[in-house]
Amino acid sequence: GDVEGLIYASDKQRPDTYFVWEISGDSGFYLEGEPSENRALEINRIIRQELYTIGTASNKCVDFTLYTYPKDWKDYMAIILKDTFPRKYFRRNFLLENPNRREVKLPEGFTLTRVDKSFLDGKLYGDEHIRKWVEDPWKSRASFFEKGFGYCIHTDTEAVSWSLTDYVSDNRIEIGIHTNENYRRRGFASMVINGVVNEAIERGFDTIGWHCWGDNDASAATASRAGFIETESDEVYNAWFDEMDNLLLNGYADLFDHREYLRAVENFEGAIEKREKQGPGAGTKLLKNESGLADAYWFMGCALSMIGERDRAFGSLFKAIELGLERAKQRIELEQLKGLQEDPRWGELLAIIDPADRC
């Protein structure tokens, strides 16, 4: 295959249910078939006893997102993902069918180039993101060059916007797109898509898929402008393999998305406790250094503020400063801290923040 992964089936001869793990940095779990409690229990066993063992030991795998079909699987989600403590999101799916060739008009000073060996052997500012994309989820550069393709708009020195195939199957491809933050809202995404569409037509593909997170309105708008039709929105579940990191991310979600402040405190406390017991050498990606730990203390202070525990909140905030909190100016302006600003300790907190970090 072109993408590294594992496939589980309900029966070797006549399977009616499949569970697939696409092994990559942002790996996908794909479950399709006939829902039942017994199958849900078996899938949970596979995830917790087999896939977590691989994921936590891997330098490549960070997290997973579970996609299911049909939607009836949602009735068994508590069983399937037991003890993974996931976060629920939505993915939006788009299709472009039987497209016509398109004209690619570029502003002066910009070039559209195929992402091939010659391109990857060169050097543009920002092109490390393209190299990573080619190598993940594709098994190798050779696999990408053989079956995949992509284009990049660039200047003489900088990658501007790029679109590459994530997957290729029969007459269909799935693509992704990214634009350098310095060049957004200038139409480059639509231009590079036109190049990819033309290449797809030349290779005989008549269906192009595009997907994005449910809250990524900019990506959805770009897809619409490029002629893609939104087909559905899927409920998906995401968790990180490292328990420490997953606790931290659940803390952020509870603090900012769900406004479940007590639960946020519990998640931040759990992550911090594990970090302090296990040390920075653990498998964590987010709490590997003191900066990440400082963030955890600061945002726990925000959650404590929201449940009225001022003493603990200030203790957590002062600890964050002690650990070297970065981007302090942004953090002191968070709305979750407004309830602390009339307390005398707020002035003490501001006084010890590095003035250079408050600019």
Coordinates of C-alpha atoms in Angstrom, one line a residue:
G1 CA 0.0 0.0 0.0
D2 CA 0.9 3.7 -0.3
V3 CA 0.0 4.5 3.3
E4 CA 1.3 2.6 6.3
G5 CA -1.5 1.1 8.5
L6 CA -3.3 -1.9 10.0
I7 CA -6.6 -3.5 8.9
Y8 CA -8.9 -5.5 11.1
A9 CA -11.9 -7.4 9.7
S10 CA -14.8 -9.2 11.4
D11 CA -14.2 -12.3 9.3
K12 CA -11.4 -13.4 7.0
Q13 CA -13.7 -14.9 4.4
R14 CA -16.8 -12.7 4.5
P15 CA -16.2 -9.7 6.6
D16 CA -19.0 -7.1 7.1
T17 CA -17.1 -4.8 9.4
Y18 CA -13.7 -3.2 9.0
F19 CA -11.5 -1.2 11.4
V20 CA -8.5 0.5 9.8
W21 CA -5.6 2.5 11.4
E22 CA -3.8 4.9 9.1
I23 CA -0.5 5.2 10.8
S24 CA 0.8 8.8 10.6
G25 CA 1.4 11.8 12.7
D26 CA -2.2 12.8 12.7
S27 CA -3.5 9.2 12.4
G28 CA -7.0 8.2 11.5
F29 CA -9.1 5.3 12.8
Y30 CA -11.7 4.3 10.3
L31 CA -14.6 2.1 11.4
E32 CA -17.2 0.9 8.9
G33 CA -19.8 -1.9 9.1
E34 CA -22.6 -3.4 11.2
P35 CA -22.7 -1.8 14.7
S36 CA -23.0 -4.1 17.7
E37 CA -22.0 -4.0 21.4
N38 CA -19.7 -7.0 21.0
R39 CA -17.9 -5.4 18.1
A40 CA -17.6 -2.2 20.0
L41 CA -16.0 -4.0 22.9
E42 CA -13.6 -5.8 20.6
I43 CA -12.6 -2.5 18.9
N44 CA -12.0 -0.9 22.3
R45 CA -9.7 -3.9 23.2
I46 CA -7.8 -3.4 20.0
I47 CA -7.4 0.3 20.5
R48 CA -6.3 0.1 24.2
Q49 CA -4.2 -3.0 24.2
E50 CA -2.7 -3.0 20.7
L51 CA -2.8 0.4 19.1
Y52 CA -2.0 2.5 22.1
T53 CA 1.0 0.3 22.7
I54 CA 2.3 1.1 19.2
G55 CA 1.2 4.8 19.3
T56 CA 2.8 5.6 22.7
A57 CA 6.1 3.9 21.6
S58 CA 6.2 5.7 18.3
N59 CA 8.0 8.9 17.5
K60 CA 5.7 9.3 14.5
C61 CA 2.3 8.9 16.0
V62 CA 0.8 11.7 18.1
D63 CA -2.9 11.3 18.2
F64 CA -5.8 9.7 16.4
T65 CA -9.2 10.8 15.1
L66 CA -12.0 8.2 14.8
Y67 CA -14.3 8.3 11.8
T68 CA -17.3 5.9 11.7
Y69 CA -19.9 4.8 9.2
P70 CA -22.8 4.4 9.4
K71 CA -23.7 7.0 12.0
D72 CA -25.4 4.4 14.2
W73 CA -21.9 3.6 15.6
K74 CA -22.3 6.8 17.8
D75 CA -24.6 4.8 20.1
Y76 CA -21.6 2.7 21.0
M77 CA -19.0 5.4 21.2
A78 CA -18.7 5.3 25.0
I79 CA -17.7 1.6 24.7
I80 CA -15.4 2.0 21.7
L81 CA -13.4 4.8 23.2
K82 CA -13.6 3.8 26.9
D83 CA -10.5 5.1 28.8
T84 CA -9.2 7.2 25.9
F85 CA -11.0 10.4 27.1
P86 CA -11.5 11.9 23.6
R87 CA -12.8 15.3 22.5
K88 CA -15.7 15.5 20.0
Y89 CA -15.3 17.6 16.8
F90 CA -16.9 17.8 13.4
R91 CA -15.4 17.4 10.0
R92 CA -16.9 18.9 6.9
N93 CA -16.6 17.0 3.6
F94 CA -16.6 18.5 0.1
L95 CA -16.7 16.9 -3.4
L96 CA -15.8 18.2 -6.9
E97 CA -17.0 15.9 -9.6
N98 CA -16.2 15.9 -13.3
P99 CA -14.4 19.2 -13.3
N100 CA -13.3 21.1 -16.4
R101 CA -9.8 22.4 -17.0
R102 CA -9.1 25.7 -15.4
E103 CA -6.9 28.7 -16.2
V104 CA -4.2 29.5 -13.7
K105 CA -3.5 33.2 -13.5
L106 CA -0.6 34.2 -11.2
P107 CA 0.4 37.7 -10.1
E108 CA 3.8 38.9 -11.3
G109 CA 6.7 37.5 -9.2
F110 CA 4.9 34.2 -8.4
T111 CA 5.4 30.7 -9.9
L112 CA 3.4 27.5 -9.9
T113 CA 5.6 24.4 -9.6
R114 CA 4.9 20.7 -9.5
V115 CA 6.0 19.2 -6.2
D116 CA 8.5 16.6 -7.5
K117 CA 12.0 15.5 -6.6
S118 CA 13.6 18.6 -8.1
F119 CA 11.3 20.8 -6.1
L120 CA 11.9 19.0 -2.8
D121 CA 15.7 19.0 -3.4
G122 CA 15.5 22.8 -3.6
K123 CA 15.1 25.2 -0.7
L124 CA 12.3 27.7 -0.1
Y125 CA 11.4 29.4 3.2
G126 CA 8.5 27.4 4.6
D127 CA 8.9 24.3 2.4
E128 CA 9.6 22.0 5.3
H129 CA 5.8 21.8 5.7
I130 CA 5.5 20.4 2.2
R131 CA 8.3 17.9 2.9
K132 CA 6.5 16.7 6.0
W133 CA 3.2 16.4 4.0
V134 CA 4.9 14.3 1.4
E135 CA 6.3 11.9 4.0
D136 CA 3.2 11.8 6.2
P137 CA 0.8 10.0 5.5
W138 CA 2.6 8.7 2.4
K139 CA 4.8 5.7 3.2
S140 CA 7.7 7.2 1.3
R141 CA 8.7 9.9 -1.2
A142 CA 8.8 7.2 -3.9
S143 CA 5.2 6.3 -3.2
F144 CA 4.2 9.9 -3.5
F145 CA 6.1 10.5 -6.7
E146 CA 4.6 7.3 -8.2
K147 CA 0.9 7.9 -7.4
G148 CA 0.5 11.2 -5.7
F149 CA 1.0 14.8 -6.9
G150 CA 0.8 18.4 -5.8
Y151 CA 1.7 21.9 -6.7
C152 CA 3.2 24.9 -4.9
I153 CA 2.9 28.6 -5.6
H154 CA 6.1 30.4 -4.6
T155 CA 8.3 33.4 -5.0
D156 CA 12.0 33.1 -5.6
T157 CA 12.6 32.5 -1.9
E158 CA 9.3 31.6 -0.1
A159 CA 6.6 28.9 -0.4
V160 CA 3.3 30.7 -0.6
S161 CA 0.4 28.2 -1.1
W162 CA 0.4 24.5 -1.8
S163 CA -2.0 21.6 -2.4
L164 CA -1.1 17.9 -2.4
T165 CA -2.9 14.6 -2.6
D166 CA -3.5 12.9 0.7
Y167 CA -4.9 9.7 -0.8
V168 CA -5.4 8.3 -4.3
S169 CA -7.9 5.5 -5.1
D170 CA -9.3 4.4 -8.5
N171 CA -10.9 7.5 -10.0
R172 CA -10.8 9.6 -6.9
I173 CA -8.3 11.7 -4.9
E174 CA -8.4 13.5 -1.6
I175 CA -6.5 16.7 -1.4
G176 CA -5.4 19.1 1.3
I177 CA -4.3 22.7 1.0
H178 CA -2.3 25.2 3.0
T179 CA -1.4 28.9 2.5
N180 CA 1.4 30.8 4.2
E181 CA -0.1 33.2 6.8
N182 CA 1.6 36.1 5.1
Y183 CA -0.2 35.5 1.8
R184 CA -3.8 34.7 2.9
R185 CA -6.9 36.4 1.5
R186 CA -5.2 37.1 -1.8
G187 CA -6.6 34.2 -3.8
F188 CA -3.5 32.0 -3.9
A189 CA -5.4 29.0 -2.5
S190 CA -7.8 29.0 -5.5
M191 CA -4.9 29.4 -7.9
V192 CA -3.0 26.4 -6.6
I193 CA -6.2 24.3 -6.5
N194 CA -6.7 25.1 -10.2
G195 CA -3.3 23.6 -10.9
V196 CA -4.1 20.5 -9.0
V197 CA -7.5 20.1 -10.7
N198 CA -5.9 20.3 -14.1
E199 CA -3.3 17.6 -13.1
A200 CA -6.1 15.4 -11.8
I201 CA -8.0 15.7 -15.1
E202 CA -4.8 14.8 -17.0
R203 CA -4.3 11.7 -14.8
G204 CA -7.9 10.5 -15.3
F205 CA -9.4 11.4 -11.9
D206 CA -13.0 12.7 -12.1
T207 CA -13.7 13.0 -8.3
I208 CA -11.8 15.2 -5.9
G209 CA -12.5 15.2 -2.2
W210 CA -11.7 17.9 0.3
H211 CA -12.2 17.9 4.1
C212 CA -11.6 20.3 6.9
W213 CA -12.5 20.8 10.6
G214 CA -16.0 22.0 11.4
D215 CA -14.9 25.4 12.6
N216 CA -12.5 26.1 9.7
D217 CA -14.8 28.5 7.9
A218 CA -11.9 29.9 5.8
S219 CA -11.1 26.5 4.3
A220 CA -14.8 25.8 3.7
A221 CA -15.2 29.1 1.9
T222 CA -12.1 28.4 -0.3
A223 CA -13.6 25.0 -1.2
S224 CA -16.9 26.6 -2.1
R225 CA -15.2 29.2 -4.3
A226 CA -13.3 26.5 -6.0
G227 CA -16.5 24.7 -7.0
F228 CA -16.6 22.0 -4.3
I229 CA -20.0 21.0 -3.0
E230 CA -20.4 20.3 0.7
T231 CA -21.8 16.8 1.1
E232 CA -22.0 16.2 4.9
S233 CA -20.6 16.9 8.3
D234 CA -19.3 14.0 10.4
E235 CA -19.0 13.7 14.1
V236 CA -15.5 12.6 14.9
Y237 CA -13.5 11.9 18.1
N238 CA -9.9 12.8 18.8
A239 CA -7.5 11.8 21.5
W240 CA -3.7 11.9 22.0
F241 CA -1.9 8.7 22.7
D242 CA 0.1 10.3 25.5
E243 CA -2.1 10.5 28.6
M244 CA -0.4 13.6 29.9
D245 CA -0.9 15.5 26.7
N246 CA -4.5 14.3 26.4
L247 CA -5.3 15.6 29.9
L248 CA -3.8 18.9 29.0
L249 CA -5.8 19.2 25.8
N250 CA -9.0 18.3 27.6
G251 CA -8.2 21.0 30.1
Y252 CA -8.0 23.6 27.2
A253 CA -11.2 22.3 25.7
D254 CA -13.1 22.5 29.0
L255 CA -11.7 26.0 29.7
F256 CA -12.3 27.6 26.3
D257 CA -14.9 25.5 24.5
H258 CA -17.1 23.9 27.0
R259 CA -16.7 26.4 29.9
E260 CA -16.6 23.4 32.3
Y261 CA -14.2 25.1 34.7
L262 CA -14.1 22.6 37.5
R263 CA -13.4 19.8 35.0
A264 CA -10.7 22.0 33.4
V265 CA -9.0 22.3 36.8
E266 CA -9.1 18.5 37.2
N267 CA -7.6 17.9 33.8
F268 CA -4.8 20.5 34.2
E269 CA -4.0 19.2 37.7
G270 CA -3.8 15.6 36.3
A271 CA -1.5 16.7 33.5
I272 CA 0.8 18.7 35.9
E273 CA 0.9 15.9 38.5
K274 CA 1.9 13.3 35.9
R275 CA 4.6 15.7 34.5
E276 CA 6.1 16.4 37.9
K277 CA 6.1 12.7 38.7
Q278 CA 7.5 11.5 35.4
G279 CA 9.7 14.4 34.5
P280 CA 10.4 15.9 31.0
G281 CA 11.8 12.7 29.7
A282 CA 8.3 11.2 29.4
G283 CA 6.6 10.7 26.0
T284 CA 4.8 14.0 26.2
K285 CA 5.0 16.5 23.3
L286 CA 3.3 19.4 25.0
L287 CA 4.9 19.3 28.4
K288 CA 8.4 18.4 27.3
N289 CA 9.9 21.7 28.6
E290 CA 9.3 24.3 31.3
S291 CA 7.5 26.5 28.8
G292 CA 4.7 23.9 28.3
L293 CA 4.5 23.4 32.1
A294 CA 4.2 27.2 32.6
D295 CA 1.3 27.3 30.2
A296 CA -0.5 24.5 32.1
Y297 CA -0.1 26.3 35.4
W298 CA -1.3 29.6 33.8
F299 CA -4.4 28.2 32.2
M300 CA -5.2 26.2 35.4
G301 CA -5.1 29.6 37.1
C302 CA -7.6 30.9 34.6
A303 CA -10.0 28.0 35.4
L304 CA -9.5 28.4 39.1
S305 CA -10.4 32.1 38.8
M306 CA -13.7 31.1 37.1
I307 CA -14.7 28.9 40.0
G308 CA -13.9 31.6 42.5
E309 CA -10.8 30.0 44.0
R310 CA -8.6 33.1 44.1
D311 CA -5.9 31.9 46.4
R312 CA -5.2 28.8 44.3
A313 CA -5.6 30.8 41.1
F314 CA -2.9 33.3 42.1
G315 CA -0.7 30.5 43.3
S316 CA -0.9 28.8 39.9
L317 CA -0.3 32.1 38.0
F318 CA 2.7 33.0 40.1
K319 CA 4.1 29.5 39.5
A320 CA 3.6 30.0 35.7
I321 CA 5.7 33.2 35.9
E322 CA 8.4 31.4 37.9
L323 CA 8.6 28.8 35.2
G324 CA 9.1 31.4 32.5
L325 CA 5.7 32.0 31.0
E326 CA 5.9 33.1 27.4
R327 CA 3.6 35.6 25.6
A328 CA 2.6 37.1 28.9
K329 CA 0.9 40.1 27.4
Q330 CA -1.6 38.0 25.6
R331 CA -2.2 35.8 28.7
I332 CA -2.8 38.6 31.2
E333 CA -5.6 39.9 29.0
L334 CA -7.6 36.7 29.0
E335 CA -11.2 37.3 30.0
Q336 CA -11.1 34.4 32.4
L337 CA -8.8 36.5 34.6
K338 CA -10.9 39.7 34.8
G339 CA -12.3 38.6 38.2
L340 CA -8.8 38.8 39.7
Q341 CA -7.8 42.3 38.5
E342 CA -9.2 44.1 41.6
D343 CA -7.2 41.9 44.0
P344 CA -3.9 43.5 45.2
R345 CA -2.1 40.4 44.1
W346 CA -2.8 41.3 40.5
G347 CA -0.5 44.2 40.7
E348 CA 2.2 42.0 42.3
L349 CA 1.8 39.6 39.4
L350 CA 2.2 42.3 36.8
A351 CA 5.2 43.6 38.6
I352 CA 7.2 40.4 38.2
I353 CA 6.4 39.7 34.6
D354 CA 9.4 40.5 32.4
P355 CA 8.7 43.9 30.9
A356 CA 10.0 42.8 27.6
D357 CA 7.4 40.0 27.5
R358 CA 4.6 42.5 28.2
C359 CA 5.3 44.6 25.1

